[in-house]
Each structure stands twice: as C-alpha cells, then as structure tokens.
Coordinates of C-alpha atoms and ligand atoms in Angstrom, one line a residue:
M1 CA -90.9 -164.0 -56.1
K2 CA -88.0 -166.1 -56.3
V3 CA -85.6 -166.8 -53.5
L4 CA -82.4 -168.5 -53.5
H5 CA -80.9 -169.2 -50.1
V6 CA -77.2 -170.6 -49.9
A7 CA -75.1 -172.0 -46.8
A8 CA -73.1 -174.8 -46.3
E9 CA -75.1 -176.5 -43.7
V10 CA -78.8 -177.2 -42.8
F11 CA -80.2 -178.9 -40.0
P12 CA -80.7 -182.2 -39.6
L13 CA -78.2 -183.0 -43.0
V14 CA -74.8 -180.9 -41.7
K15 CA -74.7 -179.0 -38.0
T16 CA -72.3 -177.0 -36.5
G17 CA -74.4 -174.4 -34.8
G18 CA -77.2 -172.4 -34.9
L19 CA -76.8 -171.6 -38.7
A20 CA -78.0 -175.0 -39.8
D21 CA -81.2 -174.7 -37.6
V22 CA -81.9 -171.2 -39.5
V23 CA -81.2 -172.6 -42.9
A24 CA -83.5 -175.4 -42.5
A25 CA -86.3 -173.2 -40.9
L26 CA -86.2 -169.9 -42.6
P27 CA -87.0 -170.8 -46.4
V28 CA -89.9 -172.8 -45.3
A29 CA -91.5 -170.2 -43.4
L30 CA -90.8 -168.1 -46.6
A31 CA -92.6 -170.5 -49.1
E32 CA -95.5 -170.8 -46.3
Q33 CA -95.7 -167.5 -47.0
G34 CA -96.3 -167.4 -50.6
A35 CA -92.4 -167.2 -52.0
D36 CA -90.8 -169.4 -54.5
V37 CA -87.9 -170.5 -52.6
R38 CA -84.8 -172.9 -53.3
L39 CA -81.9 -173.3 -51.3
L40 CA -78.2 -174.1 -52.6
L41 CA -76.0 -176.2 -50.7
P42 CA -72.5 -177.9 -51.5
G43 CA -72.6 -181.6 -51.7
L44 CA -71.3 -182.5 -49.1
P45 CA -71.2 -186.8 -48.5
Q46 CA -74.4 -185.9 -45.8
V47 CA -76.0 -184.1 -48.6
L48 CA -75.7 -186.0 -51.2
E49 CA -77.2 -188.8 -49.5
A50 CA -79.8 -187.5 -47.8
V51 CA -81.5 -185.3 -50.9
Q52 CA -84.4 -186.8 -53.1
A53 CA -84.9 -187.1 -56.7
A54 CA -81.8 -185.3 -57.6
R55 CA -81.5 -185.1 -61.7
V56 CA -78.4 -183.1 -63.3
V57 CA -79.4 -179.5 -64.2
V58 CA -76.0 -178.8 -65.7
D59 CA -72.6 -180.3 -66.2
I60 CA -70.7 -177.8 -65.7
G61 CA -67.5 -179.3 -66.3
A62 CA -64.0 -178.3 -64.5
C63 CA -63.8 -175.7 -62.3
F64 CA -61.8 -174.0 -58.8
G65 CA -59.5 -176.9 -59.3
A66 CA -62.1 -179.6 -59.6
V67 CA -62.5 -181.8 -63.1
R68 CA -66.0 -182.9 -62.3
V69 CA -68.7 -180.1 -61.2
R70 CA -72.3 -180.7 -61.8
L71 CA -75.5 -179.1 -60.6
L72 CA -78.1 -181.1 -59.1
L73 CA -81.8 -180.2 -58.3
A74 CA -83.3 -182.3 -55.8
R75 CA -85.9 -182.1 -53.0
M76 CA -84.7 -181.6 -49.1
P77 CA -85.8 -184.7 -47.2
H78 CA -88.6 -183.5 -44.7
S79 CA -89.8 -180.2 -46.0
Q80 CA -89.8 -181.4 -49.9
L81 CA -88.1 -178.0 -50.7
P82 CA -86.3 -177.7 -53.8
V83 CA -82.9 -177.6 -53.4
Y84 CA -80.1 -177.4 -56.2
V85 CA -76.4 -179.5 -54.8
V86 CA -73.1 -178.5 -56.2
D87 CA -71.6 -182.1 -56.9
A88 CA -68.0 -181.9 -57.2
P89 CA -66.4 -185.2 -55.5
Y90 CA -62.8 -183.5 -55.3
L91 CA -64.0 -180.5 -53.6
Y92 CA -66.8 -181.7 -50.8
R93 CA -67.2 -185.4 -50.8
R94 CA -65.1 -185.9 -47.5
G95 CA -65.7 -186.8 -43.7
G96 CA -65.1 -183.9 -41.2
S97 CA -67.3 -180.9 -41.0
P98 CA -67.8 -178.8 -44.0
Y99 CA -64.7 -176.3 -42.9
Q100 CA -62.1 -178.7 -40.9
D101 CA -60.7 -181.9 -41.1
S102 CA -61.1 -184.3 -38.6
L103 CA -58.3 -183.0 -36.6
G104 CA -60.0 -179.6 -36.5
Q105 CA -57.6 -178.2 -39.1
E106 CA -59.2 -175.6 -41.3
W107 CA -59.5 -177.7 -44.8
P108 CA -56.4 -176.1 -47.0
D109 CA -58.8 -175.4 -50.0
N110 CA -61.4 -173.7 -48.4
L111 CA -61.1 -170.9 -50.8
Q112 CA -61.9 -172.6 -53.7
R113 CA -64.7 -175.1 -51.8
F114 CA -66.5 -172.0 -50.7
A115 CA -65.8 -169.5 -53.9
L116 CA -67.3 -172.3 -56.4
L117 CA -70.6 -172.2 -54.1
G118 CA -70.7 -168.4 -54.5
W119 CA -69.5 -168.3 -58.0
V120 CA -72.4 -171.5 -58.8
A121 CA -75.1 -169.2 -56.4
A122 CA -74.2 -166.2 -59.1
H123 CA -74.3 -168.1 -62.4
L124 CA -78.4 -169.1 -61.1
A125 CA -78.9 -165.7 -60.4
A126 CA -77.5 -164.8 -64.1
D127 CA -79.5 -167.2 -66.0
D128 CA -76.8 -169.5 -67.4
A129 CA -77.2 -172.3 -65.0
D130 CA -80.9 -173.2 -65.0
P131 CA -83.1 -171.0 -67.0
A132 CA -85.9 -172.5 -66.0
W133 CA -85.9 -170.8 -62.5
V134 CA -83.8 -167.8 -62.0
P135 CA -84.0 -166.2 -58.3
D136 CA -84.7 -162.3 -58.0
I137 CA -83.3 -162.6 -54.4
V138 CA -80.0 -164.1 -53.4
H139 CA -79.9 -164.9 -49.8
A140 CA -76.5 -165.7 -48.7
H141 CA -75.5 -166.9 -45.2
D142 CA -71.9 -166.2 -43.4
W143 CA -68.6 -166.4 -45.1
H144 CA -69.0 -169.7 -47.1
A145 CA -71.5 -168.2 -49.3
A146 CA -70.7 -164.4 -49.2
M147 CA -68.3 -164.6 -52.4
A148 CA -72.0 -165.3 -54.2
C149 CA -72.5 -161.6 -53.7
A150 CA -69.1 -160.2 -55.0
Y151 CA -69.6 -162.7 -58.3
M152 CA -72.9 -161.1 -59.0
A153 CA -71.4 -157.5 -58.2
Q154 CA -68.2 -157.9 -60.6
H155 CA -68.3 -160.8 -62.6
V156 CA -72.0 -161.7 -63.7
P157 CA -74.1 -159.6 -64.9
T158 CA -77.7 -160.0 -63.1
A159 CA -80.8 -158.1 -62.5
A160 CA -81.0 -160.0 -59.1
R161 CA -80.4 -158.4 -55.7
S162 CA -78.1 -159.5 -52.8
V163 CA -78.7 -160.1 -49.4
F164 CA -76.0 -161.5 -46.8
T165 CA -76.8 -162.3 -43.5
V166 CA -74.0 -162.3 -40.9
H167 CA -74.4 -165.1 -38.3
N168 CA -71.5 -164.4 -36.7
L169 CA -68.7 -161.9 -37.7
A170 CA -66.2 -163.9 -35.9
F171 CA -65.6 -166.3 -38.5
Q172 CA -64.2 -164.5 -41.5
G173 CA -62.9 -166.7 -44.4
L174 CA -60.0 -165.2 -44.8
F175 CA -57.2 -166.6 -46.8
S176 CA -53.7 -166.4 -48.7
M177 CA -53.2 -163.5 -51.2
H178 CA -51.6 -165.6 -53.2
D179 CA -54.5 -167.5 -54.2
W180 CA -56.5 -164.1 -55.6
P181 CA -56.0 -165.6 -59.3
M182 CA -58.0 -168.2 -58.6
L183 CA -60.7 -166.3 -57.5
G184 CA -61.1 -164.6 -61.2
M185 CA -62.1 -161.3 -60.2
P186 CA -60.6 -157.9 -61.4
S187 CA -57.4 -156.9 -59.6
E188 CA -59.1 -153.4 -58.6
L189 CA -60.9 -155.3 -55.9
L190 CA -57.5 -157.1 -54.6
S191 CA -57.3 -153.7 -52.4
A192 CA -58.8 -152.3 -49.2
A193 CA -61.8 -151.4 -51.2
G194 CA -62.2 -154.9 -52.3
L195 CA -61.4 -158.1 -50.5
E196 CA -58.4 -157.1 -48.9
F197 CA -58.0 -157.5 -45.2
H198 CA -55.1 -156.7 -43.3
G199 CA -52.8 -158.4 -46.3
Q200 CA -55.3 -161.6 -46.4
L201 CA -58.3 -162.2 -48.7
S202 CA -61.6 -161.8 -46.3
F203 CA -64.8 -163.5 -48.1
M204 CA -66.7 -161.7 -45.0
K205 CA -65.8 -159.0 -46.3
A206 CA -67.1 -159.8 -50.1
G207 CA -70.1 -160.0 -48.4
L208 CA -70.6 -156.7 -46.2
Q209 CA -69.0 -154.9 -49.3
F210 CA -71.0 -156.0 -52.0
A211 CA -74.2 -157.6 -50.9
H212 CA -77.2 -155.4 -51.9
H213 CA -78.3 -155.2 -48.4
I214 CA -77.0 -157.0 -45.3
T215 CA -78.5 -158.3 -42.3
T216 CA -77.7 -159.7 -38.9
V217 CA -79.5 -162.1 -36.9
S218 CA -81.1 -159.6 -33.9
P219 CA -81.6 -156.2 -33.9
T220 CA -78.6 -155.5 -31.2
Y221 CA -76.3 -157.2 -32.9
A222 CA -77.1 -155.1 -35.9
G223 CA -75.8 -152.3 -33.4
E224 CA -72.9 -153.7 -32.0
I225 CA -71.2 -154.7 -35.3
A226 CA -70.6 -151.0 -36.1
T227 CA -69.1 -151.1 -33.1
H228 CA -65.1 -151.3 -32.3
E229 CA -65.8 -153.6 -29.6
F230 CA -68.0 -156.4 -31.6
G231 CA -67.1 -155.4 -35.0
C232 CA -63.9 -157.6 -35.2
G233 CA -62.0 -154.9 -37.2
L234 CA -64.7 -154.9 -40.0
D235 CA -66.9 -152.3 -38.3
G236 CA -65.7 -149.2 -40.7
V237 CA -66.7 -151.3 -43.2
I238 CA -70.4 -152.0 -41.7
R239 CA -70.9 -148.2 -40.7
S240 CA -70.0 -147.6 -44.4
R241 CA -72.7 -149.7 -45.6
G242 CA -75.4 -147.1 -43.4
T243 CA -78.8 -148.1 -43.9
H244 CA -78.0 -151.0 -45.8
V245 CA -77.6 -152.9 -42.5
S246 CA -80.3 -153.9 -40.3
G247 CA -81.4 -156.8 -37.7
I248 CA -84.0 -159.3 -38.1
L249 CA -84.2 -161.6 -35.0
N250 CA -84.2 -165.2 -35.6
G251 CA -87.0 -167.5 -34.9
I252 CA -87.1 -171.1 -33.9
D253 CA -88.7 -174.1 -35.4
T254 CA -91.4 -174.6 -33.4
E255 CA -92.6 -178.0 -34.1
V256 CA -89.2 -179.3 -34.2
W257 CA -88.8 -177.5 -30.4
N258 CA -92.4 -178.5 -28.7
P259 CA -92.4 -179.6 -25.4
A260 CA -96.4 -181.0 -26.4
T261 CA -95.5 -182.9 -29.1
D262 CA -91.2 -183.5 -28.6
P263 CA -91.0 -187.6 -29.0
A264 CA -87.9 -187.1 -27.2
I265 CA -88.6 -186.4 -23.9
A266 CA -89.7 -188.5 -21.0
Q267 CA -93.3 -186.6 -20.7
R268 CA -94.8 -184.0 -23.1
Y269 CA -96.4 -181.0 -21.4
D270 CA -97.7 -177.4 -22.3
S271 CA -98.4 -174.3 -19.9
E272 CA -101.7 -176.1 -18.8
R273 CA -100.1 -179.0 -17.8
L274 CA -96.7 -178.3 -16.4
Q275 CA -96.4 -181.6 -14.5
G276 CA -95.1 -183.4 -17.4
K277 CA -92.2 -181.2 -16.7
A278 CA -91.9 -182.2 -13.3
V279 CA -91.3 -185.6 -14.8
C280 CA -88.9 -184.4 -17.2
R281 CA -86.9 -183.5 -14.8
L282 CA -86.8 -186.2 -12.5
A283 CA -86.2 -188.5 -15.3
L284 CA -82.8 -186.2 -16.6
Q285 CA -81.7 -186.3 -12.8
R286 CA -82.2 -190.0 -12.8
E287 CA -80.4 -190.6 -16.3
L288 CA -77.7 -188.1 -15.4
G289 CA -77.0 -189.6 -12.0
L290 CA -77.9 -186.2 -10.3
Q291 CA -78.9 -186.3 -7.0
T292 CA -83.0 -186.1 -6.9
D293 CA -83.0 -183.3 -5.3
G294 CA -86.5 -181.5 -5.5
Q295 CA -85.7 -178.2 -4.4
A296 CA -81.9 -177.6 -6.5
L297 CA -82.0 -175.3 -9.5
L298 CA -80.9 -177.1 -12.0
L299 CA -79.2 -175.2 -14.7
T300 CA -78.4 -176.8 -18.4
I301 CA -75.7 -175.8 -21.1
V302 CA -76.1 -176.6 -24.7
S303 CA -73.4 -175.5 -25.9
R304 CA -70.0 -174.9 -28.1
L305 CA -67.5 -174.6 -25.6
T306 CA -65.7 -171.9 -26.6
A307 CA -64.2 -168.4 -25.5
Q308 CA -67.4 -166.4 -27.2
K309 CA -69.8 -168.7 -25.0
G310 CA -68.4 -167.3 -21.9
L311 CA -68.1 -170.5 -20.7
D312 CA -65.0 -169.5 -18.5
L313 CA -67.1 -167.1 -16.2
L314 CA -69.6 -170.1 -15.1
L315 CA -66.2 -172.2 -14.2
A316 CA -65.2 -169.5 -11.7
A317 CA -68.5 -169.2 -10.2
L318 CA -69.3 -172.7 -10.3
P319 CA -68.1 -173.5 -6.6
E320 CA -70.3 -170.3 -4.8
M321 CA -73.1 -171.6 -7.4
L322 CA -73.0 -175.4 -6.2
Q323 CA -73.0 -174.0 -2.4
A324 CA -76.3 -172.3 -3.2
G325 CA -77.8 -175.3 -3.9
V326 CA -77.6 -175.8 -7.9
Q327 CA -77.0 -178.5 -9.9
L328 CA -75.2 -178.3 -13.3
A329 CA -75.8 -180.0 -16.5
V330 CA -73.6 -179.5 -19.2
Q331 CA -73.6 -180.6 -23.2
G332 CA -71.0 -179.2 -25.6
T333 CA -67.8 -180.1 -27.5
G334 CA -65.2 -177.7 -28.3
E335 CA -61.9 -176.0 -27.0
P336 CA -59.5 -178.6 -25.7
A337 CA -59.4 -176.5 -22.7
L338 CA -63.1 -176.1 -21.7
E339 CA -63.9 -179.7 -22.5
A340 CA -61.0 -180.7 -19.7
A341 CA -62.0 -178.2 -17.2
F342 CA -65.6 -179.4 -17.5
R343 CA -64.7 -182.7 -16.9
M344 CA -63.0 -182.1 -14.0
A345 CA -65.9 -180.2 -12.6
Q346 CA -68.1 -183.4 -13.2
Q347 CA -65.4 -185.3 -10.8
A348 CA -65.1 -182.4 -8.3
H349 CA -68.6 -182.6 -7.7
P350 CA -70.5 -186.1 -8.0
G351 CA -74.0 -185.4 -7.9
R352 CA -73.8 -182.1 -8.5
V353 CA -72.4 -181.4 -12.1
H354 CA -72.8 -183.4 -14.8
V355 CA -71.1 -182.9 -18.0
H356 CA -71.5 -185.0 -21.6
I357 CA -68.7 -184.0 -24.2
G358 CA -70.3 -184.9 -27.3
Y359 CA -73.7 -184.0 -29.9
D360 CA -76.6 -185.4 -29.4
E361 CA -80.1 -183.6 -30.9
A362 CA -82.5 -185.7 -28.5
R363 CA -80.5 -185.5 -25.3
A364 CA -80.2 -181.7 -26.1
H365 CA -84.3 -181.6 -25.9
R366 CA -84.1 -183.9 -22.7
L367 CA -81.7 -181.4 -21.0
V368 CA -83.7 -178.2 -22.3
A369 CA -87.1 -180.1 -20.7
G370 CA -85.8 -181.4 -17.5
A371 CA -83.6 -178.5 -16.4
D372 CA -85.3 -175.6 -14.4
A373 CA -83.1 -172.9 -16.2
I374 CA -80.3 -172.6 -18.9
L375 CA -77.5 -170.7 -18.7
V376 CA -75.9 -168.6 -22.0
P377 CA -73.2 -166.1 -20.4
S378 CA -71.9 -165.1 -24.1
R379 CA -69.1 -162.3 -24.3
F380 CA -71.3 -162.0 -27.7
E381 CA -74.0 -163.6 -29.1
P382 CA -75.4 -162.8 -33.0
C383 CA -78.8 -164.4 -31.5
G384 CA -78.8 -167.5 -29.9
L385 CA -81.1 -170.3 -30.3
T386 CA -80.8 -172.2 -27.2
Q387 CA -82.1 -169.3 -25.0
M388 CA -85.3 -169.5 -26.9
Y389 CA -85.7 -173.2 -26.8
G390 CA -85.4 -172.7 -23.0
L391 CA -88.2 -170.4 -23.3
R392 CA -90.5 -172.6 -24.9
Y393 CA -89.8 -174.9 -22.8
G394 CA -90.6 -173.3 -19.7
T395 CA -86.8 -173.4 -18.7
L396 CA -85.5 -170.2 -17.6
P397 CA -83.1 -168.5 -19.3
I398 CA -80.4 -167.0 -17.6
V399 CA -78.5 -164.7 -19.9
R400 CA -75.8 -161.9 -20.8
R401 CA -77.3 -158.4 -21.8
V402 CA -75.6 -158.9 -25.4
G403 CA -76.6 -159.6 -29.3
G404 CA -79.9 -161.3 -29.7
L405 CA -79.7 -162.8 -25.8
A406 CA -80.7 -159.3 -24.9
D407 CA -83.2 -159.1 -27.6
T408 CA -85.2 -162.1 -26.6
V409 CA -84.8 -162.5 -22.5
Q410 CA -86.6 -160.1 -20.1
D411 CA -85.8 -159.5 -16.7
V412 CA -87.7 -157.4 -14.1
G413 CA -88.5 -153.8 -15.1
D414 CA -89.1 -155.1 -18.6
A415 CA -92.5 -155.5 -19.8
Q416 CA -92.8 -159.2 -19.0
D417 CA -90.1 -160.9 -17.2
T418 CA -89.0 -164.1 -18.7
G419 CA -85.8 -164.9 -17.3
F420 CA -82.5 -163.4 -15.5
V421 CA -80.5 -160.9 -17.4
F422 CA -77.0 -159.5 -16.6
D423 CA -74.5 -157.0 -17.8
A424 CA -70.6 -157.3 -17.3
A425 CA -68.9 -160.0 -18.6
T426 CA -67.7 -160.9 -14.6
P427 CA -67.9 -164.5 -12.5
Q428 CA -69.7 -162.1 -9.8
E429 CA -72.4 -161.0 -12.1
L430 CA -73.3 -164.2 -13.1
L431 CA -73.3 -165.8 -9.8
R432 CA -75.2 -162.8 -9.0
A433 CA -77.7 -163.3 -11.8
V434 CA -78.1 -167.3 -10.7
L435 CA -78.7 -166.4 -7.3
R436 CA -81.2 -164.2 -8.5
A437 CA -82.7 -167.4 -9.8
V438 CA -82.1 -169.4 -6.8
E439 CA -84.2 -166.9 -4.9
A440 CA -87.1 -166.6 -7.5
Q441 CA -87.8 -170.5 -7.5
R442 CA -88.0 -170.6 -3.7
E443 CA -90.5 -168.1 -3.9
G444 CA -92.2 -170.6 -6.3
Q445 CA -95.1 -168.0 -7.6
A446 CA -93.0 -165.6 -9.0
W447 CA -91.4 -168.2 -10.8
Q448 CA -94.3 -169.4 -12.2
A449 CA -95.4 -166.5 -13.3
R450 CA -91.8 -166.3 -15.3
V451 CA -92.2 -169.7 -16.9
A452 CA -95.9 -168.9 -17.8
S453 CA -94.8 -165.7 -19.4
A454 CA -91.8 -167.7 -20.9
M455 CA -93.8 -170.0 -22.9
A456 CA -96.3 -167.4 -24.0
Q457 CA -93.9 -165.5 -26.0
E458 CA -94.1 -165.6 -29.9
L459 CA -91.1 -167.4 -31.1
S460 CA -91.8 -168.7 -34.5
W461 CA -90.8 -168.0 -38.0
A462 CA -93.8 -166.2 -39.1
Q463 CA -92.9 -162.6 -38.2
P464 CA -89.3 -162.8 -39.3
A465 CA -90.2 -164.5 -42.4
S466 CA -92.4 -161.2 -43.1
D467 CA -89.9 -158.8 -42.3
Y468 CA -87.6 -160.6 -45.0
L469 CA -90.3 -160.5 -47.6
D470 CA -90.8 -157.2 -46.9
L471 CA -86.9 -156.3 -47.3
Y472 CA -87.0 -158.3 -50.5
Q473 CA -89.9 -156.6 -51.8
A474 CA -88.1 -153.5 -51.2
L475 CA -84.5 -153.9 -52.8
L476 CA -86.9 -155.4 -55.7
S477 CA -88.5 -152.0 -55.5
S478 CA -85.3 -149.7 -55.2
Ligands
ADP1 P1 -74.2 -171.0 -32.2 O1 -74.7 -171.2 -33.4 O2 -73.0 -169.8 -32.0 O3 -73.5 -172.2 -31.5 P2 -77.0 -171.1 -31.3 O4 -77.5 -170.8 -30.0 O5 -77.4 -170.2 -32.5 O6 -75.4 -170.8 -31.0 O7 -77.3 -172.8 -31.8 C1 -76.6 -174.0 -31.2 C2 -77.3 -174.9 -32.0 O8 -76.5 -176.0 -32.0 C3 -78.4 -174.8 -31.3 O9 -79.7 -175.8 -32.0 C4 -77.8 -175.9 -29.6 O10 -79.0 -176.8 -29.3 C5 -76.9 -177.1 -30.7 N1 -76.0 -177.1 -30.4 C6 -75.1 -176.8 -29.7 N2 -74.2 -177.6 -29.0 C7 -74.9 -179.0 -28.8 C8 -74.5 -180.2 -28.5 N3 -73.3 -180.7 -28.1 N4 -75.6 -181.2 -28.9 C9 -76.8 -181.2 -29.3 N5 -77.0 -179.8 -29.7 C10 -76.1 -178.8 -29.9
GLC2 C1 -74.3 -168.0 -35.1 C2 -74.2 -167.3 -33.7 C3 -75.4 -167.6 -32.9 C4 -76.6 -167.6 -34.3 C5 -76.6 -168.6 -35.4 C6 -77.8 -168.5 -36.5 O1 -73.7 -169.5 -35.1 O2 -73.3 -167.6 -32.9 O3 -76.2 -166.7 -32.0 O4 -77.9 -167.7 -33.2 O5 -75.4 -168.2 -35.8 O6 -78.2 -167.1 -37.0

C-alpha cells in the first residue's frame, strides 16, 4: 500500500509543536509495518538544507504566484524515508516560522503557500506529477495540508483515498473570499456546503468536507469536536460526517524519548535503576539555581505559552503551591503576557521558580528527566505529547481531564493510576490535584507504585500505526 503523508512541519527540521513529532514518527512506524510511505513537504529553507540526494521529479513551472515551482524527490536525513519537496523559492524560501514572519504576523500569502502544497499532493495522487509512484492513500495533516482533500475531490481525477487528521481545530487557515479565484475551484464551493465559513474561506473546512475519512489525535477529542464547546464553529460540519470521523491516539517516539539511552540527561535510568532519576533531579536543580531541596515536589512545564494550555490557572494557584513546598521549572514561548507573568513569577520566588523563555530540545529532555511531575492543565488538548514524555520518564503527569490528556493519564479509580487528573478549569481544582501529588510523594511507596505503572505504559507508535493501516485498508476496500 502506497501512502503519502502531507504536512508543513517535521521534527527535527521544522517544528512549532507536536505536529512535527507526529509527522516524523508515524510514517516511519507505518513503513516498519510494511507500508510504502513517502512524505510531501513545502521547500522551507531548513527542509532543503537537510534532505539528502534531492533530484528533480518534475518542473511544474509557474503557479500560485510563483514563477518557478519544482517537485524534488529526496530522502529524510535520519529515517531515510523518501520525501517529495515542493521547491517554490518565492513562496517558501524565507525565515520565520512556516506560518508567520519573525514578528509573529501570518504570512500574507499563506493561501497560495498552502494551496500549492495540497494541489501538488492531489497531482501526485492523480499520477501526473510522478507516474513512477502513485499513492493509494493521501494522508493530510491539519489545515496546512487540507486542500489536498478538496483538490482530490473536485479538481483532479484520482482513485486514491484521502485521510485528514485534525491535530488542532483551533487553527483553521482562514482567508479572504477575495482570494477565491486563486484556488481554481468550481464556484459552487464558495458556499456553506463548500469552503465558506462565516464570510471567509476555511482550509480546515476543506479537509473536513472533502476527506474520505477524518481522524483526530485522540478518541476523546474526536467526541469533543462534535460539540459546541470544543467545535470552534465547525462542530456541525463534523457531526454531518457521522462515522467518517474517528480518533486514533498518538504515540511517541520511544527512541528519542527514552531515559535509558537519552544523551541529553545527567544520568541514564530505567524503571529498574531509578537512582539515575535522582541524579538528574539534583543536576537540574543545580543547573536552574533552584534550592537543592530533596523534599520539594519539583514540577515542570514544557509548553507553548498560550491560552489553550491553561497556564493562567497555574499562575493563579502558584502562591499556594509554593507554600505547600512545590518547586516550578518552566520552559516555553508564546503570548507576551504569559511570558511576562512567568518572568515575574521567577523574580518573585528566586530559588523556587525557574523560567526559561525559549525553545530548546535538549533542555526539554533534562526538565522531563529531572522533575518529579509534569503539569498540563490545558483548556483543550487534542492529544498532548509532554504528559506521555512524563510517563515514560517516571515524571508523573498532573493533567486536566480533557482530550488526549484524559486518554493517556489515569488516576485513582482507574485500572492503574499513573498521575493526577482534575476536571474543572479552575485554579482551585488545579491546586487540589497538585496538593494530592505533594501528599502522594510524601507517602513514598504509593508514589513509587505510580512511577512504576507510568513507566510501564505502552506509548510507542506500533498500535496507532496498525490502527491507521486498518483504516487505510477499510477505505481502499469500500
Ligand atoms: P502542542 O503541539 O499543542 O504544542 P504537544 O504536547 O502535542 O502540544 O507538543 C508540544 C511539543 O513541543 C513537544 O514535543 C514539546 O516537548 C515541545 N515543546 C514545546 N515547547 C517547547 C520548548 N519551549 N522547548 C522545547 N520543546 C518544546
Ligand atoms: C496539536 C495539539 C496537540 C497534539 C499535537 C500532535 O498541536 O495541540 O494536543 O498533541 O497536535 O498531534
């Protein structure tokens, strides 16, 4: 079975969040289970620099406002997976993030940039871009790749089936109606039954309307996005797709995130040799200038600092948490107001709170390994990866019961408790969960039992990849 994964980011070349981790690991897991998998990525500078042995498959010429567009075929640096790269210098060769300039403004030509990505995917599926390799399945990730599903359905005849995975419904790819002619779509789709969304064009809606099947990154989120509370205005569209929407829980890359082999941490460890974790904890306290307090509950957060992540709840509960003996180590970037509030928290509580505003992969590993617990109090969370990194490193997650957090962390009353879960998005509920963790840590044995269960949890991509293969097979035989 030939499967094309289409996405805007892939770890470690281009990453703004968990999407990149998934796009790096899932295709490799699918290939390990026998699928013939390729990636399709935009030719961002980091991608062009990193891929190996690139050759031109087809010279597409001028389209979507660019005078020169070529389709390259290369190999990914680590996995050696084949990767198609859309080389369109005018649209993609620029600094900043894949979606925004260095000042955080959306690139004004994102419509052309991501329509092109989907359009090339559809042409690969239609056998006129690379007749030597024609996918059976086109798997598009988030709004950036969603136009692939619309072009496949409306524009380019193909027998291939499309799967659209929603990693985060809150980011929708909305554009002005004035830009409609650039898409080359039939005008009947300029309606609520097509891509129109409250007077704008929605790429997310293109994926939701036209994919043969929609998945989300956890079963709970699949149910949530069909409701008014989590549907971001698209819950009606999602409900209308009925059984063509399902949830498959993400895995994590258990090689990149493995305390027994992790080159970034002070001492390697596993569930049999947990002394190494104590060494990592002390090393982290020293590195961050935190008091080398053996009793404190050392809590970490590695996160985008945005409203989604519920970190304002933490800031509100912080004084009481610190009184209870908690230490906090935060690493993140995001909204200026949250960055400033965390900086102030560090100034107010030297030796107890450490905040690093920045992005650093190796440091994220040291935080996850050295902390006792990892906090993810999200308002909504499609899946969430850092709580799974915590489980794998015996760093117990304290999470809100929402989306993938609910599907990955178990508390008292579940089959095996691996962390601490709270319901209401309030500082009081968050505080209660943290105080339960403080209590459990003091009890010692109960804590160790949770650590053992957490570290034993199966988190690899093997099962999710097998579920995706079953889905692909079902789509091809329907
Ligand atoms: P989201 O995709 O919503 O940001 P996830 O939990 O799925 O949330 O994925 C976030 C990913 O980004 C994880 O791999 C996490 O370790 C990483 N990450 C987030 N912020 C930082 C940071 N400041 N430094 C290093 N890694 C980070
Ligand atoms: C999104 C979600 C996050 C999820 C990630 C990978 O960024 O916000 O919850 O883990 O995608 O699927």
